[in-house]
Short mmCIF file of C-alpha atoms in Angstrom, two decimals:
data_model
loop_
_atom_site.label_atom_id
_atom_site.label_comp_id
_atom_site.label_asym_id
_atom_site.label_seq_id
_atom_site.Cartn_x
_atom_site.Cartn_y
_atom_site.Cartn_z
CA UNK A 1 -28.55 40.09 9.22
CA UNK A 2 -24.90 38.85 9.71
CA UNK A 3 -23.04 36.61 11.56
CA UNK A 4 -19.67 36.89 13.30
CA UNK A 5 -17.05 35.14 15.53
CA UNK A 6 -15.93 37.06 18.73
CA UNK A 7 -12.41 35.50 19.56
CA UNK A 8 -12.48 36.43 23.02
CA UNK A 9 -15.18 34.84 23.80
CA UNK A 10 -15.12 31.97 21.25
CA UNK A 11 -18.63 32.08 20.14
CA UNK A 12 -20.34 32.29 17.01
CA UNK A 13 -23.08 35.03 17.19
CA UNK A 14 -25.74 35.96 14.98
CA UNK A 15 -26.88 39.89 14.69
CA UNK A 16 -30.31 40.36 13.30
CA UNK A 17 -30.63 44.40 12.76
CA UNK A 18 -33.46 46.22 11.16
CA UNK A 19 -36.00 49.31 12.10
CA UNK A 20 -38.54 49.74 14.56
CA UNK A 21 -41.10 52.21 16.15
CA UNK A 22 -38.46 52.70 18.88
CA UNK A 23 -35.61 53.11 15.91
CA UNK A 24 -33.35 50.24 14.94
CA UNK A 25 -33.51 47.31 16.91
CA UNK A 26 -30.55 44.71 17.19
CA UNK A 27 -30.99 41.05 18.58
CA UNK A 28 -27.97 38.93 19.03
CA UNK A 29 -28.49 35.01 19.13
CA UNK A 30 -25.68 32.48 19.94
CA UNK A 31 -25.00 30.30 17.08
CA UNK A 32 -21.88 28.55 18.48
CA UNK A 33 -23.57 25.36 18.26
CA UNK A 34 -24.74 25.09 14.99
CA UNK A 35 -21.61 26.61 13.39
CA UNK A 36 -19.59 23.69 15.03
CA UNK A 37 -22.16 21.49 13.70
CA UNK A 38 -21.35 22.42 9.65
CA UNK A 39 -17.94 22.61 9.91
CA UNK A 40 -18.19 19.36 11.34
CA UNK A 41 -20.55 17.89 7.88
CA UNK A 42 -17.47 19.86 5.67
CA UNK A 43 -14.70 17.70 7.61
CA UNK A 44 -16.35 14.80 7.49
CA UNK A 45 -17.56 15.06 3.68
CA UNK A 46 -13.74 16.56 2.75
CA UNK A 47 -12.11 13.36 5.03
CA UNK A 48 -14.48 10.63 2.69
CA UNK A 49 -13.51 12.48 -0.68
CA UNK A 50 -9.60 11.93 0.64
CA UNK A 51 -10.58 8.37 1.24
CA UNK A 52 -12.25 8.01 -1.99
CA UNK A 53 -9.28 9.87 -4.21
CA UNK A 54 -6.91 7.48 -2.35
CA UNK A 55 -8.50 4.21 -3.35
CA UNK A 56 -8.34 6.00 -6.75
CA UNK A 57 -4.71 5.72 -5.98
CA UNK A 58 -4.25 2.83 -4.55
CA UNK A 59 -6.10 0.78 -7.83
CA UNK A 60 -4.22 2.70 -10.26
CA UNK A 61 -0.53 2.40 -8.70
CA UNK A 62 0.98 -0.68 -9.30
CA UNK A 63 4.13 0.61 -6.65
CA UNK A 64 3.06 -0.33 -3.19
CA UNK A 65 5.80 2.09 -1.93
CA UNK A 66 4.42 4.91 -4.12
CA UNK A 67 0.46 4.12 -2.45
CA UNK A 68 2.52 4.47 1.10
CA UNK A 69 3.80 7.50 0.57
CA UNK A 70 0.82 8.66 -0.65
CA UNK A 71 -1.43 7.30 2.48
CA UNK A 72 1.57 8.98 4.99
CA UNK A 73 1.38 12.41 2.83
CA UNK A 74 -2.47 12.33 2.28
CA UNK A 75 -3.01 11.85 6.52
CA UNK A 76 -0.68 14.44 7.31
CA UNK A 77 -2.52 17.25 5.50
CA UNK A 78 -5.73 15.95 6.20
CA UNK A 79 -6.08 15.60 9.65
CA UNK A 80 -2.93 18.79 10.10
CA UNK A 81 -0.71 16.59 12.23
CA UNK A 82 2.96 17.16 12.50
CA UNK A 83 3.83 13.35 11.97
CA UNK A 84 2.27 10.18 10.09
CA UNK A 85 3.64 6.80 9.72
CA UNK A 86 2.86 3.14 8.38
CA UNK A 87 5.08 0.57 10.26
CA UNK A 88 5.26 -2.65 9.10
CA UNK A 89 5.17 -6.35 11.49
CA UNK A 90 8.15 -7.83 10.71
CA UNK A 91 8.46 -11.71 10.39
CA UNK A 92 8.82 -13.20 13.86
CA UNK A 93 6.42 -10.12 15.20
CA UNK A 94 8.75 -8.78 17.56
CA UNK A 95 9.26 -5.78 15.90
CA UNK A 96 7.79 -3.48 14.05
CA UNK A 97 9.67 -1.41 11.02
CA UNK A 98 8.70 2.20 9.88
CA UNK A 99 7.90 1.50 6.10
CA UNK A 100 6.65 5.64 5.06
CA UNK A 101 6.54 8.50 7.32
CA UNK A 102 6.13 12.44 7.23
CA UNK A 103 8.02 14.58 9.59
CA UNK A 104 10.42 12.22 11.26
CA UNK A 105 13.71 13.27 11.40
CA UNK A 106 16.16 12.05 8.45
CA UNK A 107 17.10 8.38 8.38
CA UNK A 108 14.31 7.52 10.63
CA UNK A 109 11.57 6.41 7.60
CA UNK A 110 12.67 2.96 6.06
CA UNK A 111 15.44 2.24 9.22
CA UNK A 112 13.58 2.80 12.77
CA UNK A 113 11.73 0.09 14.53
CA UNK A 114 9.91 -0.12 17.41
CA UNK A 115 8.51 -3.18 19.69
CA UNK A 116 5.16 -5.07 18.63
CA UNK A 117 4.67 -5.24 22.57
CA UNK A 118 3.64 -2.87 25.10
CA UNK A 119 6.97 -0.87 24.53
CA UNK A 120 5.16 1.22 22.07
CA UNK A 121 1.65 2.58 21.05
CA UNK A 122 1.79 0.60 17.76
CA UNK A 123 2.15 -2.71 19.36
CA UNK A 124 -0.21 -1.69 21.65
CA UNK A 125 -2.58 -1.39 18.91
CA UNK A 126 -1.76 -4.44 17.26
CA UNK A 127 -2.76 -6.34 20.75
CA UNK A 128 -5.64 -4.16 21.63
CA UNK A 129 -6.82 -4.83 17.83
CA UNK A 130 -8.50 -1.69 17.77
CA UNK A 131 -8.00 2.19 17.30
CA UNK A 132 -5.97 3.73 20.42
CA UNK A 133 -6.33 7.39 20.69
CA UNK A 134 -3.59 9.06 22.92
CA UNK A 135 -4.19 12.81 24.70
CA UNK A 136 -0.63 13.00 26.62
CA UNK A 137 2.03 10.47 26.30
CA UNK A 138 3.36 11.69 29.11
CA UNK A 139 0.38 10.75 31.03
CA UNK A 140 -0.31 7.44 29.41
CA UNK A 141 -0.77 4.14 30.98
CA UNK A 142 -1.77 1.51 28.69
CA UNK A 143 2.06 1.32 27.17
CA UNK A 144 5.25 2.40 27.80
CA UNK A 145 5.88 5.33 25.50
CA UNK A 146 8.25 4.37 22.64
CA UNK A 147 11.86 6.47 22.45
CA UNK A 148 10.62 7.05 18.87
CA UNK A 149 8.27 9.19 20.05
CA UNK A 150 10.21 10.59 23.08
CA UNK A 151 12.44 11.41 20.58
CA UNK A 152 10.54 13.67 18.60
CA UNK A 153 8.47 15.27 21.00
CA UNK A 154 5.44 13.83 20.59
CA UNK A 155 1.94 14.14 22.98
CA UNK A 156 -0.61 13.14 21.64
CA UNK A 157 -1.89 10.61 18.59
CA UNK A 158 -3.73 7.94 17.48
CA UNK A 159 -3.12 4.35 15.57
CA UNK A 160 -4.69 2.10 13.53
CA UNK A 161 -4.34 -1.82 12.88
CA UNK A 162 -4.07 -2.56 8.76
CA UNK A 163 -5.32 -5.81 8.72
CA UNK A 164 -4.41 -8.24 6.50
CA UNK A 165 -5.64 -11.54 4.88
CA UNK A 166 -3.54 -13.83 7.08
CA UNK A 167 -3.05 -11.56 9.90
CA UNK A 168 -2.44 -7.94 10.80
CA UNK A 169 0.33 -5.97 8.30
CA UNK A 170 1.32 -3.29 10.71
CA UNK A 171 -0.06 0.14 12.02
CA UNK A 172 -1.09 3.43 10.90
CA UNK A 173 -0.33 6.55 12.71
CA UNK A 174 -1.00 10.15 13.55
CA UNK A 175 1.19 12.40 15.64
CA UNK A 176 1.32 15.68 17.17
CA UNK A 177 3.92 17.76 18.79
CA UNK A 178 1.02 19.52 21.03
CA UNK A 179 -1.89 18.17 22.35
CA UNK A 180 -5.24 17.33 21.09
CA UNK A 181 -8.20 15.78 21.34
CA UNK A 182 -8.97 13.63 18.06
CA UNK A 183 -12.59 13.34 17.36
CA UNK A 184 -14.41 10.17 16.66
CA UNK A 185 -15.02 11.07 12.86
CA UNK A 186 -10.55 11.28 13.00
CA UNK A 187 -10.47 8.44 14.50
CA UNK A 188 -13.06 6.76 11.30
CA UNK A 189 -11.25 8.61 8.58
CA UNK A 190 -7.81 6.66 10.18
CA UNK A 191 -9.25 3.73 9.97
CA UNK A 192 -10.92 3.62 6.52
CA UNK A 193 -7.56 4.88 5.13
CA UNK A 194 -5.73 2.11 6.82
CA UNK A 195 -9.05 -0.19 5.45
CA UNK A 196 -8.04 1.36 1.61
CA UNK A 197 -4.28 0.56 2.30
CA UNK A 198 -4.99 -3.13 3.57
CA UNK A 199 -7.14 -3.94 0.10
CA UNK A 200 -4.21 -2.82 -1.52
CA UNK A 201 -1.85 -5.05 0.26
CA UNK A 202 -4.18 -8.01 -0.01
CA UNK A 203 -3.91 -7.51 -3.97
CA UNK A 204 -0.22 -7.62 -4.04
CA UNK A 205 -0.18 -10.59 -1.98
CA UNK A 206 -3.16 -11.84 -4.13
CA UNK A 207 -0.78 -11.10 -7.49
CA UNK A 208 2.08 -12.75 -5.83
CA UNK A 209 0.82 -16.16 -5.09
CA UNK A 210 -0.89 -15.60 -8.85
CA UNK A 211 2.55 -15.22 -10.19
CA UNK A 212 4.02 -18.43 -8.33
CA UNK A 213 1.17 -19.92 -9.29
CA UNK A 214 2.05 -19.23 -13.28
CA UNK A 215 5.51 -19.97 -12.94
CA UNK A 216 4.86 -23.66 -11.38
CA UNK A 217 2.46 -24.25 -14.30
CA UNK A 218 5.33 -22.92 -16.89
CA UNK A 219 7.79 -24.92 -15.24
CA UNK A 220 5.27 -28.15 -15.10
CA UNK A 221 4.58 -27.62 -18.72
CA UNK A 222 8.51 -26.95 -19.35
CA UNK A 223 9.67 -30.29 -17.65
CA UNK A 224 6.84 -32.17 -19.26
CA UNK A 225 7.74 -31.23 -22.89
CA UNK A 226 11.19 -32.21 -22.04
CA UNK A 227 10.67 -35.28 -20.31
CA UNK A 228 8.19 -36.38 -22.27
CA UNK A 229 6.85 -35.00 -25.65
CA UNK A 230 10.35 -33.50 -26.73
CA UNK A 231 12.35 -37.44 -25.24
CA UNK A 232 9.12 -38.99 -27.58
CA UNK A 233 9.56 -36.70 -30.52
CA UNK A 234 13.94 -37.45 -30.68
CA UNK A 235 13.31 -41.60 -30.54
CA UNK A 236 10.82 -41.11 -33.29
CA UNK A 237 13.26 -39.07 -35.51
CA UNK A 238 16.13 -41.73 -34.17
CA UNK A 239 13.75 -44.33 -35.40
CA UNK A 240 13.11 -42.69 -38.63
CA UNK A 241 16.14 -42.19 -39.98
CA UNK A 242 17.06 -45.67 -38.82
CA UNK A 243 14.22 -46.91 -41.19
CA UNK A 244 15.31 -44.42 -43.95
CA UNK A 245 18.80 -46.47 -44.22
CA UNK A 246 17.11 -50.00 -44.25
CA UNK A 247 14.86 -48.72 -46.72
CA UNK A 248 17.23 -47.30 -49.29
CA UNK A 249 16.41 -49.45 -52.15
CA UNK A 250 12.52 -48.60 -52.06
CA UNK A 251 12.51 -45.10 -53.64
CA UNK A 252 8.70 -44.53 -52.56
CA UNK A 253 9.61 -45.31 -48.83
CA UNK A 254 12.72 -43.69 -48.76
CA UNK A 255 10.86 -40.34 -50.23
CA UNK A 256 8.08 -40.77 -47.39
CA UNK A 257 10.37 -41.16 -44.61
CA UNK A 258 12.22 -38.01 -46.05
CA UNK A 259 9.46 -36.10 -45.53
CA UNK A 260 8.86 -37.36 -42.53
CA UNK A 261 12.16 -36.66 -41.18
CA UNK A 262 12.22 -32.80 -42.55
CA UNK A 263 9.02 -32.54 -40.99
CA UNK A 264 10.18 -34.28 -37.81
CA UNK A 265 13.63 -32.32 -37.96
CA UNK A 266 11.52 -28.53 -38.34
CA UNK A 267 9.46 -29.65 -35.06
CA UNK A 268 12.22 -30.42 -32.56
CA UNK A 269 14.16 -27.38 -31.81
CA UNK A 270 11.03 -25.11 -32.00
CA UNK A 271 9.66 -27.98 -29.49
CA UNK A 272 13.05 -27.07 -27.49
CA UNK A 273 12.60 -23.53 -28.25
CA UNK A 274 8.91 -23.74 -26.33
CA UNK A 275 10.82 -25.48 -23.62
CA UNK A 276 13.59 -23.53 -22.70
CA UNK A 277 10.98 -20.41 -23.22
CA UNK A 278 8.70 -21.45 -20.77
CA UNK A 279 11.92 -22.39 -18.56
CA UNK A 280 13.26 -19.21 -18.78
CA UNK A 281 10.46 -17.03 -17.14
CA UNK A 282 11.42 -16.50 -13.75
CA UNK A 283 14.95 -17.43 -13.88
CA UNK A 284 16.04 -13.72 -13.53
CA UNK A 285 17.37 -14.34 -10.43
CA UNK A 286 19.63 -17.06 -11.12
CA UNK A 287 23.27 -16.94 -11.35
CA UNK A 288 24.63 -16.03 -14.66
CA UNK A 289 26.95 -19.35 -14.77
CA UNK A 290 23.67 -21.30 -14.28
CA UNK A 291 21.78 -19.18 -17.02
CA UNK A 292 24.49 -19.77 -19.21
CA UNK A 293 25.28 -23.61 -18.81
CA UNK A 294 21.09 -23.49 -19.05
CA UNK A 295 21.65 -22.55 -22.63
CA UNK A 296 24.54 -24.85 -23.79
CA UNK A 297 22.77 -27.62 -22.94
CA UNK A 298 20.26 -26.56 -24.73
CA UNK A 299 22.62 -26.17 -28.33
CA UNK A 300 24.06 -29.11 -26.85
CA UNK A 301 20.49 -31.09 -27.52
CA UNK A 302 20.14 -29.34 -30.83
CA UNK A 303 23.49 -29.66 -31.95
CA UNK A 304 24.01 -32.24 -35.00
CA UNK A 305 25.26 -35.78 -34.28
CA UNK A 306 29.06 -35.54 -34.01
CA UNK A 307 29.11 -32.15 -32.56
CA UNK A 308 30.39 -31.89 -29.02
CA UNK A 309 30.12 -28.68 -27.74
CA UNK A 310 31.80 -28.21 -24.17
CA UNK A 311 31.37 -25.31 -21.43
CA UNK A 312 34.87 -23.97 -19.46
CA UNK A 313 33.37 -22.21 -16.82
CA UNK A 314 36.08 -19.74 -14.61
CA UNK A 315 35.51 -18.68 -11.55
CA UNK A 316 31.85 -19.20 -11.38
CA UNK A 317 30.92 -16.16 -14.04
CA UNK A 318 33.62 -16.23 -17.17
CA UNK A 319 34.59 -18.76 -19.38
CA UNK A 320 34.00 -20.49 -22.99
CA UNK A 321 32.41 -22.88 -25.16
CA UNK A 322 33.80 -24.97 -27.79
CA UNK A 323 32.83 -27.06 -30.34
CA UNK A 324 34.26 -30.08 -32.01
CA UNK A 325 33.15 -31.93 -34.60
#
């Protein structure tokens, strides 16, 4: 008993031989069928462990470009397509701009765009909100083909829309140079890698507001320390000493108030410390000048009466600070 693959005719056969009263007797049955029907179960448990290894991926990677590239790579040899691409919707959705790619020509990944309207098979997509499978480009109705793929002599493909929270993020793609029929279990595998990608891009997004979040509470906290609880904390040491010098002649006051005032004096600047901290985070995108006449003021709050400490600021980025006193 064996079973072989006759290339000619493109069947799968299986040869049962063994003896008989007539001498050795051979049978031949057509398994064409059932062979297509396994390698069909190995594709489709081989295209879920990809999906599952890229979420993996995706969870572990804090680079979104990094989980692109390896969504692009990961389709490519998966599905044994010639070129794969994620394009992003830019704002204004008229366009659409080629994020990651495999097998485009050089300069074409990160620069080339292509319309979000019928002038393409990614905008196409993003209308039809649905997968679009394409046998012949040449032969295609439903949109015009893009020169992108004119270009690089595609025929046939198919696309995916990554959704996103607030609306779609762009497209995912598969390309091929000849043509071919993409089977429905492809077309699934596209579109739960695209589903994998679009959880990832809903995190970032999810971290980003989280961070603006954080910094608007810092920067709450910041300007109510200073506004407030630091403004409070200099009238009271004002006050204080004040009181100290109209209560000179009453040693047990006078050594009260001192303590006071030491204690008083140790609070402030790590009060103004605390604030400037907390100012600080997310200020690495200011200007340097800004940073910098950030920080005199603050030795300028801290510095002892009688000190006047100025900034000289040239051309925006250089300069110097003095102190008199």
């Amino acid at each position: 008993h064996f079973e072989e693959f006759n290339p000619s005719l493109g069947v799968w056969v299986e040869i049962n031989a063994y003896p008989s009263e007539d001498g050795l007797s051979i049978y031949f049955r057509d398994i064409t069928e059932r062979k297509r029907a396994e390698k069909e179960v190995q594709t489709r448990a081989h295209q879920q462990a990809i999906v599952a290894e890229l979420g993996l991926r995706a969870l572990a990677n804090d680079d979104l470009m990094a989980v692109m590239d390896d969504v692009v790579a990961l389709v490519a040899q998966t599905l044994h397509v010639q070129y794969t691409k994620i394009v992003e919707l830019l704002p204004g959705g008229e366009e659409l701009l080629m994020r990651a790619g495999v097998g485009w020509k050089e300069g074409v990944v990160g620069n080339a765009t292509e319309e979000a309207g019928l002038d393409s098979q990614a905008g196409y997509t993003l209308h039809s909100e649905e997968p679009v499978v394409m046998e012949d480009l040449s032969a295609e109705k439903r949109f015009r083909p893009s020169a992108l793929l004119q270009e690089h002599g595609v025929v046939s493909g198919m696309t995916v829309v990554i959704h996103g929270r607030d609306g779609p993020f762009g497209v995912l793609g598969a390309h091929t140079q000849s043509r071919r029929s993409f089977s429905d279990d492809d077309v699934i595998f596209l579109q739960a890698v695209a589903n994998v990608f679009a959880m990832r891009v809903e995190r970032e997004e999810a971290e980003k507001k989280l961070r603006e979040v954080r910094e608007a509470e810092r920067s709450r906290i910041a300007r109510d320390l200073h506004d407030e609880a630091l403004q409070d904390l200099t009238d009271a040491l004002l006050e204080a000493r004040l009181f100290r010098e109209e209560s000179a002649e009453r040693p047990e006051s006078a050594g009260r108030l001192g303590r006071l005032i030491a204690a008083l004096e140790r609070v402030t600047p790590r009060l103004r410390s605390a604030t400037y901290d907390l100012s600080l985070e997310g200020e690495q995108e200011k200007p340097f000048s800004e940073l910098l006449e950030s920080l005199v003021g603050l030795h300028r709050e801290m510095a002892p009466e009688g000190l006047d400490i100025r900034l000289d600021l040239r051309d925006g980025s250089r300069g110097t600070a003095q102190g008199d006193g």
